[in-house]
Amino acid sequence: MPGRGLLRLTVGWALLSLCVAVDTWPYMTLQTAPYQPPQIQVTKSGTTDPGYLFVGPRGNKPEGTAALIYDEDGNLVYQGPDEVTANFRVQRLFNQDVITFWAGNMTDLGFGYGTVHILDNTYREIYMVTLQGNFVTPDNSVPDSFIDLHESHISDRNTLLVTAYNVTQQSLTSIGGTPEDYMLDSLFYEIDIATNEIVHSWSALEHADQIALTDSKQGIDVDHGTREQPWDAYHINSVELFDEGYLVSLRHYWSGYYVHGNGTVMWQFSGELGKGDFKLDQAGVFSWQHDMRIYNKTDTGMILSLFNNANTPTETVAATTGLSYAVDLVNRTAKTLRTLSDSKDVIHSVSQGNYQQLSASGHVVLGYGSIAKIKEFDANNKQVLTAQFGTDNEVASYRGYKCAWKATPFWAPAIVVRRVSDDSAQVFMSWNGATEYDNWAVMAADAPDSVSTTIVTTFKRTGFETSGTVRGLKTKYLQVVARRGDIPLGMSPIVKYNQNRNKMHLNLISLALCLSPLALALPPQPILSKPPMKTNPQIRPTNQTLGHALIHNTCTSNIYLWSVGSTISPQFAISPNTTYTEVYRRDPASGGIALKITRVADGLYTAAPQMVFAYNLVGERVWYDLSDVFGDPFLGSRVRVEYRGLAGEEEDEEKRIEWVDGMSPGGSMVRVAGAEGDLILTVC
């Protein structure tokens, strides 16, 4: 039984603050953004699964402390706001890919207080999940949200599973403490993402009759047991749905627990031989684990995986491994299926970490937590990729993932120009977060507000930032366009480059890419949905403050749509009886958004007749109108725009636009409505 003076584990991330060594790891410098992310060193030794590397580094210097995406060649793809983040990855929400991360403040006790942010594939924040309650903190502070960093897992029922820690006064005489000691209660919450309402909660301390304090592997010493330094008996670090309840990982018990929806502990999966409710083989022993996950669940069995730290800051004797088991739920046995470790690079991770099953190919990614490395293993348990982004034990990423991701940012590409002679200039260009472009076109313009520009030259995309020298210039104004092949995806503002040589010009508008995406109005993840949209008002989720622009196709053939601001989205084909949806957004360069619709593929680029449904989000209102250019694509068919407000709000006929025969009846089509409601354009 642990007692005072037997403290075995110094808390997880707190050890990072103890490191006083100078960080000599190389960091990037860029011309088009003020970022200094760590350079990532990628080594491949076999065939890898496709995807980008997602990390949230934190170390002893502020540079690179952000949510970061890299490709397998070591190129930066995206840097988020300068802040401490965790659990940065791609998840599925309402059948769409989103990126999620926790951001907040770390404590010196190995947990944190923060919020979970959910962004769409344009990096617009579509949901922010918070947690309020009667929590007690070590320093008596009251943060805006009490969500802990350890878990932010989107469930199959579109809820968010999060962890929390609460300072609680508790008699610890059973482990050598006093009747007035303080400890940390480990809790988890299931939160409805759309409404931010708590669906379910659970407290480990409330079930001390089933999870005894005396079974904790975390001893208590003379420095712990106060409110400022409470004893961390449990250390919850992962939660996911399981059967009629949840699977909960408690690091300081070397165990996972099946917790029924009524709170009862149904069984314990222990890493010690002879403990818990399942019989392990010798190869399956684990300790101080993280990230317990379940796959292929049936009535009689399942696959269970975990990250086996097997070390603490005071014990670094065993190799850290990734483990998976074939679990027999009937006979209560667990057979070890995989033990993942790189024999040429044995790692001792004392805190944090994760095990990610990539695909049916059998590839697995391990994020090594306190060691700034990610490794990928193939189906034969062979290491095929190692990525390092910091010095061992000086930089950490709570978890590290590899994820497929496609994104076209709302913000404009950035351009920096340096004049090198009277008719030549060096151009630097980047588009933070963009994954779909492969080349740049440098355009010459006669004035800063020129409508037409001329291609001067093109450059192949080279990593995050591309540069090249442009010669034979006859104008003072330049613009860059990010393209996929010949298709433009985003364009920078037109800038006037400096007449003096060797002086840099950074256009201020493109500095938008350097701001926190959470502070900007970012465009939404478009959604194509069936069946046909109902005309009854729908209750707006209270955790999403903006309404939507919807295009509903009742024609008998496809229509084609582009969402256009300072950038042009890819073409969306909207099939009959299907609805396109995007959350209102405001473009930082153009302000308004134009949804351009044609009846032929690629019609935007062939001057085909277009219907333009334009809107401008201004504060709590959205201004909108309807027009046609190059002809009337829906001539002879009814076209109408309707406004749908919150449930219970009466319909306002003055907000409607209707073209009975598919042609404008003349007069002003401009309307204004509350930004919390939806605008629905129905064609045909």
XYZ file of C-alpha atoms in Angstrom:
684
model
C 0.000 0.000 0.000
C 1.501 3.359 -0.993
C 2.218 5.764 1.822
C 3.890 9.082 2.491
C 7.488 9.235 1.366
C 6.850 6.735 -1.461
C 5.962 9.137 -4.260
C 6.765 7.216 -7.438
C 5.557 9.538 -10.163
C 6.227 13.180 -10.805
C 3.289 14.511 -12.785
C 3.265 14.286 -16.566
C 3.832 17.535 -18.367
C 5.158 19.276 -15.287
C 8.557 17.774 -16.008
C 8.852 20.014 -19.060
C 9.064 23.075 -16.849
C 11.962 21.468 -14.993
C 14.155 21.251 -18.051
C 16.762 24.019 -17.994
C 18.876 22.903 -20.937
C 19.146 25.260 -23.883
C 16.976 24.049 -26.739
C 19.271 23.694 -29.743
C 16.682 22.176 -32.069
C 16.454 24.042 -35.425
C 13.406 26.204 -36.058
C 12.083 27.536 -39.348
C 12.046 31.196 -40.361
C 9.666 32.456 -43.024
C 9.298 35.614 -45.090
C 5.509 35.497 -45.450
C 4.540 34.741 -41.850
C 5.983 35.465 -38.398
C 6.038 31.774 -37.516
C 9.006 29.858 -36.132
C 7.818 26.249 -36.046
C 10.313 23.488 -35.313
C 11.895 21.820 -38.289
C 10.703 18.249 -38.426
C 13.126 15.504 -39.394
C 11.386 12.668 -41.235
C 13.051 9.332 -41.957
C 11.298 6.638 -43.988
C 12.312 3.008 -44.087
C 9.327 1.473 -45.845
C 5.934 2.080 -47.416
C 3.748 4.407 -45.362
C 0.062 5.175 -45.297
C -0.873 8.566 -46.792
C -1.598 11.472 -44.483
C -0.279 14.548 -42.726
C 1.415 14.671 -39.320
C -0.532 16.544 -36.619
C 1.318 17.686 -33.483
C 0.962 20.275 -30.740
C 4.500 20.885 -29.463
C 5.229 22.446 -26.112
C 8.693 23.024 -24.693
C 10.968 25.443 -22.945
C 10.700 28.181 -25.579
C 7.612 29.872 -27.020
C 8.452 29.326 -30.693
C 6.431 26.595 -32.306
C 3.988 26.232 -29.414
C 0.917 25.812 -31.602
C -1.160 23.307 -33.517
C 1.026 22.235 -36.447
C 0.531 20.143 -39.585
C 3.474 18.771 -41.581
C 3.673 16.578 -44.643
C 5.816 13.451 -44.857
C 8.609 15.404 -46.542
C 8.961 17.585 -43.468
C 7.249 20.634 -44.951
C 5.055 22.789 -42.758
C 1.463 22.812 -44.019
C -0.359 24.726 -41.280
C 0.371 26.631 -38.114
C -2.429 27.662 -35.797
C -2.481 30.322 -33.091
C 0.449 30.648 -30.701
C -0.966 28.760 -27.726
C -0.660 25.516 -25.817
C -2.697 22.850 -27.600
C -3.398 19.144 -27.247
C -5.253 16.432 -29.161
C -4.846 18.190 -32.513
C -6.237 15.859 -35.164
C -8.942 15.105 -37.733
C -12.224 13.606 -36.522
C -15.674 12.995 -38.028
C -18.619 15.159 -37.022
C -22.032 14.937 -38.692
C -20.386 12.828 -41.435
C -17.844 15.541 -42.236
C -14.107 15.751 -41.592
C -13.221 18.409 -39.027
C -10.084 19.253 -37.098
C -10.271 19.460 -33.338
C -7.923 20.574 -30.604
C -7.849 21.585 -26.973
C -6.348 24.988 -26.148
C -5.848 26.447 -22.705
C -3.554 26.725 -19.726
C -1.460 23.959 -18.236
C -0.967 23.575 -14.510
C 2.221 22.303 -12.899
C 0.209 19.284 -11.732
C -0.091 17.578 -15.110
C -3.568 18.679 -16.227
C -5.137 21.838 -17.591
C -8.135 24.086 -18.082
C -9.303 25.018 -21.549
C -11.774 24.723 -24.389
C -12.158 22.392 -27.346
C -12.237 24.003 -30.777
C -13.748 22.387 -33.859
C -12.826 23.773 -37.291
C -14.088 22.879 -40.735
C -11.966 22.377 -43.842
C -11.550 26.107 -44.320
C -10.313 26.509 -40.724
C -13.456 28.284 -39.655
C -14.413 27.536 -36.065
C -17.861 25.957 -36.268
C -18.121 24.882 -32.627
C -16.384 25.737 -29.381
C -17.129 23.378 -26.514
C -16.749 24.551 -22.925
C -17.420 23.131 -19.475
C -18.730 25.066 -16.485
C -19.440 23.845 -12.974
C -18.596 24.069 -9.308
C -14.951 23.131 -9.685
C -12.214 23.888 -7.186
C -8.818 24.820 -8.612
C -5.422 24.621 -6.873
C -4.891 28.390 -7.026
C -8.546 29.381 -6.536
C -8.745 30.730 -10.092
C -11.931 30.516 -12.170
C -11.114 29.738 -15.812
C -13.597 30.246 -18.629
C -13.808 26.483 -19.127
C -12.780 23.489 -17.016
C -12.140 20.966 -19.798
C -8.874 19.144 -19.217
C -6.335 18.581 -21.995
C -6.274 14.778 -21.837
C -9.348 13.925 -23.891
C -11.499 15.526 -26.588
C -12.946 12.572 -28.455
C -15.917 12.916 -30.822
C -18.222 9.928 -30.414
C -20.301 8.122 -33.009
C -23.359 9.963 -31.687
C -21.807 13.394 -32.387
C -21.060 14.142 -28.761
C -17.739 15.137 -27.248
C -16.079 13.102 -24.511
C -13.814 15.209 -22.293
C -11.973 14.852 -18.995
C -11.796 17.173 -15.987
C -9.940 17.362 -12.679
C -11.405 18.739 -9.448
C -9.555 19.536 -6.213
C -11.480 17.749 -3.441
C -10.933 17.547 0.300
C -10.796 13.908 1.342
C -9.543 11.841 4.235
C -6.424 10.025 3.063
C -5.648 8.181 6.268
C -5.982 4.865 4.422
C -2.816 5.650 2.451
C -0.859 7.371 5.191
C -2.346 10.835 4.841
C -4.517 12.949 7.125
C -8.295 13.426 7.468
C -7.999 16.955 6.027
C -5.952 16.179 2.927
C -6.781 17.258 -0.625
C -6.780 15.100 -3.739
C -7.729 15.353 -7.400
C -10.974 13.748 -8.447
C -10.916 12.461 -12.037
C -14.117 13.083 -13.981
C -15.365 12.709 -17.515
C -18.233 14.383 -19.336
C -20.170 13.622 -22.472
C -21.246 16.930 -24.020
C -23.676 17.553 -26.866
C -21.551 19.465 -29.374
C -24.422 21.363 -30.978
C -25.892 22.685 -27.724
C -22.947 22.469 -25.288
C -25.254 20.645 -22.883
C -23.883 17.913 -20.614
C -25.317 14.524 -21.585
C -23.558 12.448 -18.935
C -20.900 12.804 -16.251
C -18.981 10.478 -13.959
C -16.689 10.900 -10.957
C -14.042 8.357 -9.972
C -14.073 9.447 -6.332
C -17.815 8.865 -6.111
C -17.041 5.203 -6.869
C -14.201 4.721 -4.395
C -16.008 1.623 -3.157
C -15.218 -0.004 -6.516
C -11.938 1.774 -7.342
C -10.183 1.829 -3.978
C -7.762 4.641 -3.192
C -5.414 2.073 -1.691
C -5.002 0.477 -5.140
C -3.497 3.603 -6.692
C 0.106 3.233 -7.856
C 0.726 6.888 -7.141
C 2.174 7.325 -3.686
C 1.701 10.422 -1.571
C 4.602 12.293 0.011
C 4.935 15.177 2.454
C 4.645 17.739 -0.353
C 1.274 16.483 -1.586
C -2.158 16.486 -0.023
C -2.642 20.256 0.148
C -5.066 22.253 -1.944
C -2.149 23.724 -3.888
C -0.523 20.296 -4.338
C -3.374 17.766 -4.240
C -2.720 14.042 -4.526
C -3.500 12.681 -8.001
C -4.830 9.205 -7.258
C -6.414 8.406 -10.629
C -5.069 10.531 -13.515
C -7.793 9.957 -16.095
C -6.465 10.304 -19.648
C -8.868 8.736 -22.162
C -12.575 7.991 -22.526
C -14.629 6.425 -25.271
C -18.043 4.883 -25.734
C -18.275 1.181 -24.989
C -21.336 -1.060 -24.981
C -23.827 0.479 -22.513
C -21.324 2.905 -21.085
C -17.736 4.033 -21.394
C -14.160 2.753 -21.350
C -12.054 4.918 -19.027
C -8.252 4.849 -18.701
C -6.793 5.643 -15.260
C -3.012 5.910 -15.601
C -2.263 5.719 -11.897
C -4.115 2.397 -11.593
C -2.451 0.800 -14.630
C -6.003 -0.028 -15.712
C -8.954 0.638 -17.919
C -12.495 0.396 -16.544
C -15.804 -0.333 -18.193
C -18.175 2.149 -16.560
C -21.884 1.516 -17.141
C -24.154 4.412 -17.996
C -25.534 4.232 -14.449
C -22.027 4.835 -13.073
C -21.317 1.294 -11.919
C -17.882 -0.145 -12.661
C -18.548 -3.357 -14.600
C -14.982 -4.630 -15.017
C -11.304 -3.711 -14.770
C -8.704 -4.363 -17.472
C -5.439 -4.286 -15.510
C -1.873 -4.244 -16.787
C -0.686 -6.388 -13.873
C -0.691 -10.155 -13.975
C -3.264 -11.591 -11.607
C -5.110 -8.295 -11.162
C -8.375 -7.059 -12.596
C -11.023 -9.148 -14.338
C -9.067 -10.374 -17.376
C -6.255 -12.884 -17.602
C -3.276 -11.409 -19.462
C -0.371 -13.209 -21.049
C 3.142 -12.164 -20.039
C 3.625 -10.084 -23.195
C 0.566 -8.017 -22.367
C 1.796 -6.456 -19.122
C 1.593 -2.637 -19.116
C 1.912 0.320 -16.732
C 1.355 4.111 -16.618
C -0.625 3.795 -19.872
C -2.406 6.310 -22.102
C -5.012 6.267 -24.867
C -7.069 3.073 -24.479
C -9.176 2.424 -27.599
C -11.597 -0.256 -28.802
C -11.975 -1.690 -32.307
C -14.116 -4.392 -33.923
C -16.452 -4.842 -30.966
C -18.786 -7.852 -31.066
C -21.015 -9.451 -28.447
C -18.207 -11.793 -27.448
C -14.983 -9.920 -28.064
C -13.079 -6.860 -29.221
C -9.644 -5.476 -30.037
C -8.213 -3.162 -27.376
C -5.163 -0.957 -27.943
C -3.152 1.310 -25.653
C 0.069 3.271 -25.362
C 2.213 1.565 -22.745
C 4.477 4.232 -21.244
C 6.003 1.725 -18.774
C 8.049 4.606 -17.338
C 7.818 7.601 -15.020
C 10.128 10.588 -14.534
C 11.778 8.623 -11.732
C 11.666 5.180 -13.405
C 13.005 4.746 -16.949
C 13.885 1.091 -17.199
C 11.494 -0.435 -19.744
C 10.890 0.315 -23.410
C 7.729 2.244 -24.191
C 5.511 0.202 -26.512
C 2.234 0.170 -28.346
C 0.092 -2.806 -27.370
C -3.046 -4.365 -28.804
C -5.058 -7.314 -27.516
C -7.708 -9.739 -28.666
C -10.090 -9.552 -25.726
C -12.510 -12.400 -25.037
C -15.428 -10.810 -23.189
C -17.012 -14.161 -22.361
C -14.020 -16.009 -20.925
C -12.326 -12.818 -19.697
C -8.966 -13.381 -21.359
C -6.713 -11.040 -23.320
C -4.210 -12.308 -25.881
C -1.486 -9.893 -26.956
C -1.684 -9.303 -30.701
C 0.953 -6.636 -31.299
C 3.877 -5.172 -29.383
C 5.199 -2.139 -31.260
C 8.693 -0.840 -30.593
C 11.618 0.258 -32.748
C 14.595 -1.893 -31.731
C 16.980 0.611 -33.336
C 15.539 3.505 -31.368
C 14.279 2.326 -27.986
C 12.214 5.089 -26.368
C 11.410 5.678 -22.701
C 8.405 7.999 -22.690
C 7.709 9.056 -19.117
C 4.402 10.803 -19.847
C 1.716 11.366 -22.503
C 1.436 9.439 -25.769
C -1.059 7.680 -28.025
C -1.748 4.652 -30.204
C -3.518 5.368 -33.523
C -4.844 2.597 -35.739
C -4.580 4.093 -39.227
C -6.563 1.847 -41.539
C -7.427 -1.631 -42.664
C -3.826 -1.889 -43.893
C -2.803 -2.534 -40.306
C -0.527 0.479 -40.013
C -0.265 2.085 -36.585
C 1.115 5.452 -35.487
C 2.578 5.960 -32.027
C 2.962 9.466 -30.651
C 5.574 9.361 -27.916
C 4.345 12.206 -25.731
C 7.260 13.500 -23.663
C 9.629 12.414 -26.443
C 9.070 14.608 -29.511
C 8.720 11.740 -31.959
C 6.081 10.012 -34.040
C 6.629 6.542 -35.460
C 4.594 4.586 -37.989
C 4.613 0.787 -38.045
C 3.355 -1.444 -40.845
C 1.207 -4.558 -40.516
C 4.324 -6.635 -39.822
C 5.241 -4.393 -36.863
C 8.146 -2.912 -38.836
C 8.933 0.746 -38.249
C 8.491 2.575 -41.583
C 8.575 6.238 -40.529
C 10.097 8.306 -37.745
C 9.412 12.027 -37.407
C 11.184 14.090 -34.750
C 10.315 17.712 -33.984
C 12.327 18.499 -30.854
C 15.054 17.408 -28.493
C 14.224 14.428 -26.278
C 12.608 15.455 -22.973
C 12.780 19.153 -23.907
C 9.808 19.288 -26.293
C 6.617 17.251 -26.019
C 3.365 16.810 -27.880
C 0.644 15.274 -25.718
C -0.415 13.152 -28.668
C 0.753 12.905 -32.279
C -1.415 11.785 -35.177
C -1.321 11.044 -38.867
C -4.488 12.091 -40.674
C -5.842 12.467 -44.186
C -6.901 16.086 -44.645
C -8.033 18.385 -47.445
C -8.395 22.093 -46.769
C -8.826 25.338 -48.680
C -8.448 28.204 -46.186
C -10.778 31.151 -46.083
C -7.922 33.631 -45.882
C -5.994 34.914 -48.870
C -2.529 33.692 -49.765
C 0.354 35.823 -48.519
C 2.856 37.617 -50.728
C 6.166 39.315 -49.954
C 8.177 41.088 -52.650
C 11.811 42.211 -52.656
C 13.002 44.339 -55.548
C 16.404 43.163 -56.785
C 16.831 45.378 -59.871
C 14.933 47.949 -61.886
C 12.890 45.288 -63.674
C 13.140 42.221 -61.448
C 11.945 41.180 -58.010
C 12.079 38.215 -55.693
C 8.612 37.013 -54.745
C 7.769 34.919 -51.668
C 4.340 33.290 -51.459
C 2.501 30.969 -49.085
C -1.015 29.913 -48.142
C -1.188 28.700 -44.570
C -3.174 25.468 -44.281
C -3.904 24.943 -47.977
C -3.459 21.366 -49.177
C -4.949 21.362 -52.676
C -2.793 23.719 -54.769
C 0.356 22.635 -56.604
C 1.645 25.790 -58.303
C 1.701 29.569 -58.172
C 0.996 32.087 -60.913
C 2.602 35.518 -60.508
C 0.343 38.179 -61.983
C 1.162 41.730 -63.068
C -1.385 44.508 -62.588
C -1.533 48.163 -63.571
C -3.079 49.395 -60.331
C -3.960 48.128 -56.846
C -7.608 47.824 -57.851
C -7.080 46.311 -61.290
C -9.817 43.978 -62.434
C -7.605 42.280 -65.001
C -4.120 40.917 -64.461
C -1.552 39.222 -66.675
C 0.443 36.100 -65.905
C 4.139 36.906 -65.714
C 5.431 33.482 -64.703
C 4.579 30.391 -62.693
C 6.375 28.469 -59.950
C 5.926 24.925 -58.718
C 4.869 24.716 -55.095
C 7.869 24.031 -52.872
C 6.813 23.358 -49.313
C 5.088 25.899 -47.107
C 6.719 28.920 -48.718
C 7.682 29.207 -52.386
C 10.037 31.860 -53.726
C 11.296 32.852 -57.143
C 12.733 35.737 -59.118
C 10.531 37.509 -61.640
C 12.321 39.371 -64.434
C 11.337 41.828 -67.126
C 8.756 43.611 -64.993
C 6.988 46.576 -66.528
C 4.609 47.298 -63.670
C 4.825 48.172 -59.983
C 1.981 45.897 -58.917
C 2.014 42.145 -58.391
C -0.371 39.444 -57.234
C 0.040 35.699 -56.723
C -2.578 33.033 -57.408
C -2.488 29.556 -55.876
C -3.604 27.034 -58.475
C -4.240 23.341 -58.978
C -3.095 22.861 -62.520
C -4.674 25.830 -64.288
C -7.583 26.206 -61.859
C -7.244 29.160 -59.448
C -8.010 28.318 -55.822
C -6.972 31.497 -54.033
C -5.388 34.820 -54.815
C -3.467 37.342 -52.774
C -4.301 41.043 -52.794
C -2.519 43.133 -55.402
C 0.532 44.768 -53.842
C 2.888 47.528 -54.874
C 6.424 46.380 -54.407
C 9.085 48.673 -53.002
C 11.025 50.856 -55.397
C 14.112 50.621 -53.185
C 16.181 47.504 -53.576
C 16.535 44.902 -50.828
C 13.601 46.198 -48.817
C 10.850 43.753 -48.087
C 7.201 44.465 -48.748
C 4.680 42.430 -46.791
C 1.115 43.232 -47.729
C -0.930 43.917 -44.645
C -4.033 42.162 -45.860
C -2.232 38.874 -46.189
C -1.242 39.213 -42.540
C -4.692 37.755 -41.948
C -3.079 34.379 -42.329
C -0.923 35.149 -39.291
C -3.899 35.797 -37.037
C -5.620 33.190 -34.947
C -8.212 31.409 -37.097
C -10.458 31.604 -34.047
C -10.451 35.393 -34.258
C -11.487 35.496 -37.901
C -14.662 34.705 -39.785
C -13.656 31.552 -41.568
C -15.694 29.786 -44.222
C -17.588 26.617 -43.452
C -17.459 23.003 -44.450
C -19.991 22.765 -47.297
C -22.454 19.948 -46.814
C -24.396 18.106 -49.500
C -27.386 16.410 -47.959
C -30.412 14.284 -48.818
C -33.402 13.941 -48.663
C -35.026 17.179 -49.872
C -35.089 19.914 -47.290
C -38.258 20.275 -45.260
C -39.994 23.624 -45.150
C -40.682 23.517 -41.422
C -38.460 25.710 -39.235
C -35.729 23.796 -37.442
C -34.396 24.460 -33.961
C -30.982 26.088 -34.230
C -28.248 24.419 -32.171
C -27.478 26.913 -29.427
C -23.731 26.208 -29.559
C -23.489 27.381 -33.190
C -24.256 31.073 -33.376
C -24.484 31.587 -37.137
C -27.047 30.412 -39.633
C -26.485 28.867 -43.035
C -26.804 29.614 -46.721
C -28.475 26.642 -48.413
C -28.948 25.878 -52.110
C -31.664 23.288 -52.728
C -31.806 21.685 -56.167
C -35.246 20.488 -57.277
C -34.224 20.357 -60.944
C -34.024 17.033 -62.766
C -30.282 17.351 -63.419
C -27.147 18.459 -61.638
C -26.359 22.087 -60.950
C -22.845 23.364 -60.163
C -21.763 25.791 -57.485
C -18.685 27.777 -56.448
C -18.376 29.729 -53.196
C -16.459 32.872 -54.115
C -14.832 35.531 -51.960
C -11.194 36.498 -52.312
C -10.719 32.789 -53.007
C -12.690 30.410 -55.190
C -13.824 27.090 -53.804
C -13.644 23.877 -55.798
C -16.683 23.098 -57.947
C -19.546 21.413 -56.087
C -21.943 19.257 -58.100
C -25.407 19.372 -56.509
C -27.507 16.466 -57.702
C -31.328 16.541 -57.891
C -33.105 16.722 -54.527
C -29.846 17.543 -52.761
C -28.988 20.573 -50.644
C -25.672 22.423 -50.426
C -25.031 24.058 -47.045
C -22.417 26.463 -45.739
C -22.261 28.426 -42.508
C -22.290 32.190 -43.062
C -18.822 33.637 -43.329
C -17.232 36.996 -43.933
C -14.269 37.224 -46.261
C -11.549 39.479 -44.792
C -10.598 40.857 -48.214
C -13.853 41.009 -50.189
C -16.309 41.119 -47.296
C -19.189 39.457 -49.070
C -19.584 35.956 -50.469
C -21.069 35.057 -53.841
C -22.513 31.582 -54.385
C -22.285 31.274 -58.167
C -24.476 28.609 -59.763
C -24.531 27.252 -63.312
C -26.280 24.351 -65.005
C -23.151 23.099 -66.763
C -19.913 21.761 -65.326
C -17.050 24.290 -65.243
C -19.565 26.974 -66.186
C -17.852 29.529 -63.975
C -14.876 29.504 -66.338
C -16.785 29.353 -69.650
C -19.097 32.367 -69.192
C -22.140 30.108 -68.910
C -25.331 31.725 -67.560
C -24.911 32.137 -63.811
C -27.209 32.778 -60.894
C -25.432 34.691 -58.137
C -26.763 34.364 -54.611
C -24.685 36.880 -52.677
C -24.620 37.574 -48.961
C -22.647 39.834 -46.639
C -22.347 38.976 -42.955
C -22.172 42.167 -40.885
C -22.292 41.653 -37.135
C -25.582 40.010 -36.195
C -27.171 40.628 -39.609
C -26.772 39.169 -43.053
C -27.524 41.210 -46.199
C -28.354 39.214 -49.325
C -29.553 39.543 -52.894
C -30.093 37.510 -56.063
C -28.998 38.268 -59.613
C -28.143 36.641 -62.956
C -25.164 37.243 -65.232
C -24.422 36.003 -68.761
C -28.070 34.968 -69.074
C -30.742 33.311 -66.940
C -29.814 29.699 -66.128
C -33.216 28.854 -64.615
C -35.425 30.643 -67.124
C -38.928 29.192 -67.055
C -38.567 27.706 -63.580
C -39.537 29.109 -60.216
C -36.690 30.462 -58.065
C -37.155 31.616 -54.481
C -35.147 32.621 -51.422
C -36.742 32.040 -48.018
C -35.560 32.930 -44.535
C -35.954 30.420 -41.729
C -35.359 31.768 -38.245
C -35.233 30.090 -34.873
C -38.030 27.807 -33.762
C -41.072 29.851 -32.855
C -40.037 32.864 -34.935
C -42.749 34.011 -37.346
C -41.919 33.958 -41.058
C -41.364 37.422 -42.544
C -42.598 37.777 -46.131
C -40.427 40.871 -46.626
C -37.328 38.709 -46.338
C -38.413 36.523 -49.280
C -37.134 36.841 -52.861
C -39.196 35.121 -55.576
C -38.749 34.901 -59.344
C -41.821 33.144 -60.710
C -40.367 32.385 -64.150
C -36.688 32.303 -63.274
C -36.071 35.925 -64.240
C -35.644 38.953 -62.035
C -38.883 40.938 -61.844
C -36.813 44.107 -61.576
C -36.232 46.436 -58.688
C -33.990 45.934 -55.703
C -33.446 42.351 -54.604
C -31.479 43.335 -51.493
C -32.843 42.025 -48.199
C -31.547 41.851 -44.630
C -32.180 39.279 -41.895
C -30.811 38.066 -38.586
C -27.577 36.113 -38.942
C -28.826 33.353 -36.646
C -31.358 32.149 -39.232
C -30.974 30.216 -42.500
C -31.352 31.499 -46.060
C -32.644 28.844 -48.472
C -32.400 29.317 -52.235
C -34.547 26.766 -54.075
C -34.122 26.448 -57.841
C -36.558 24.788 -60.273
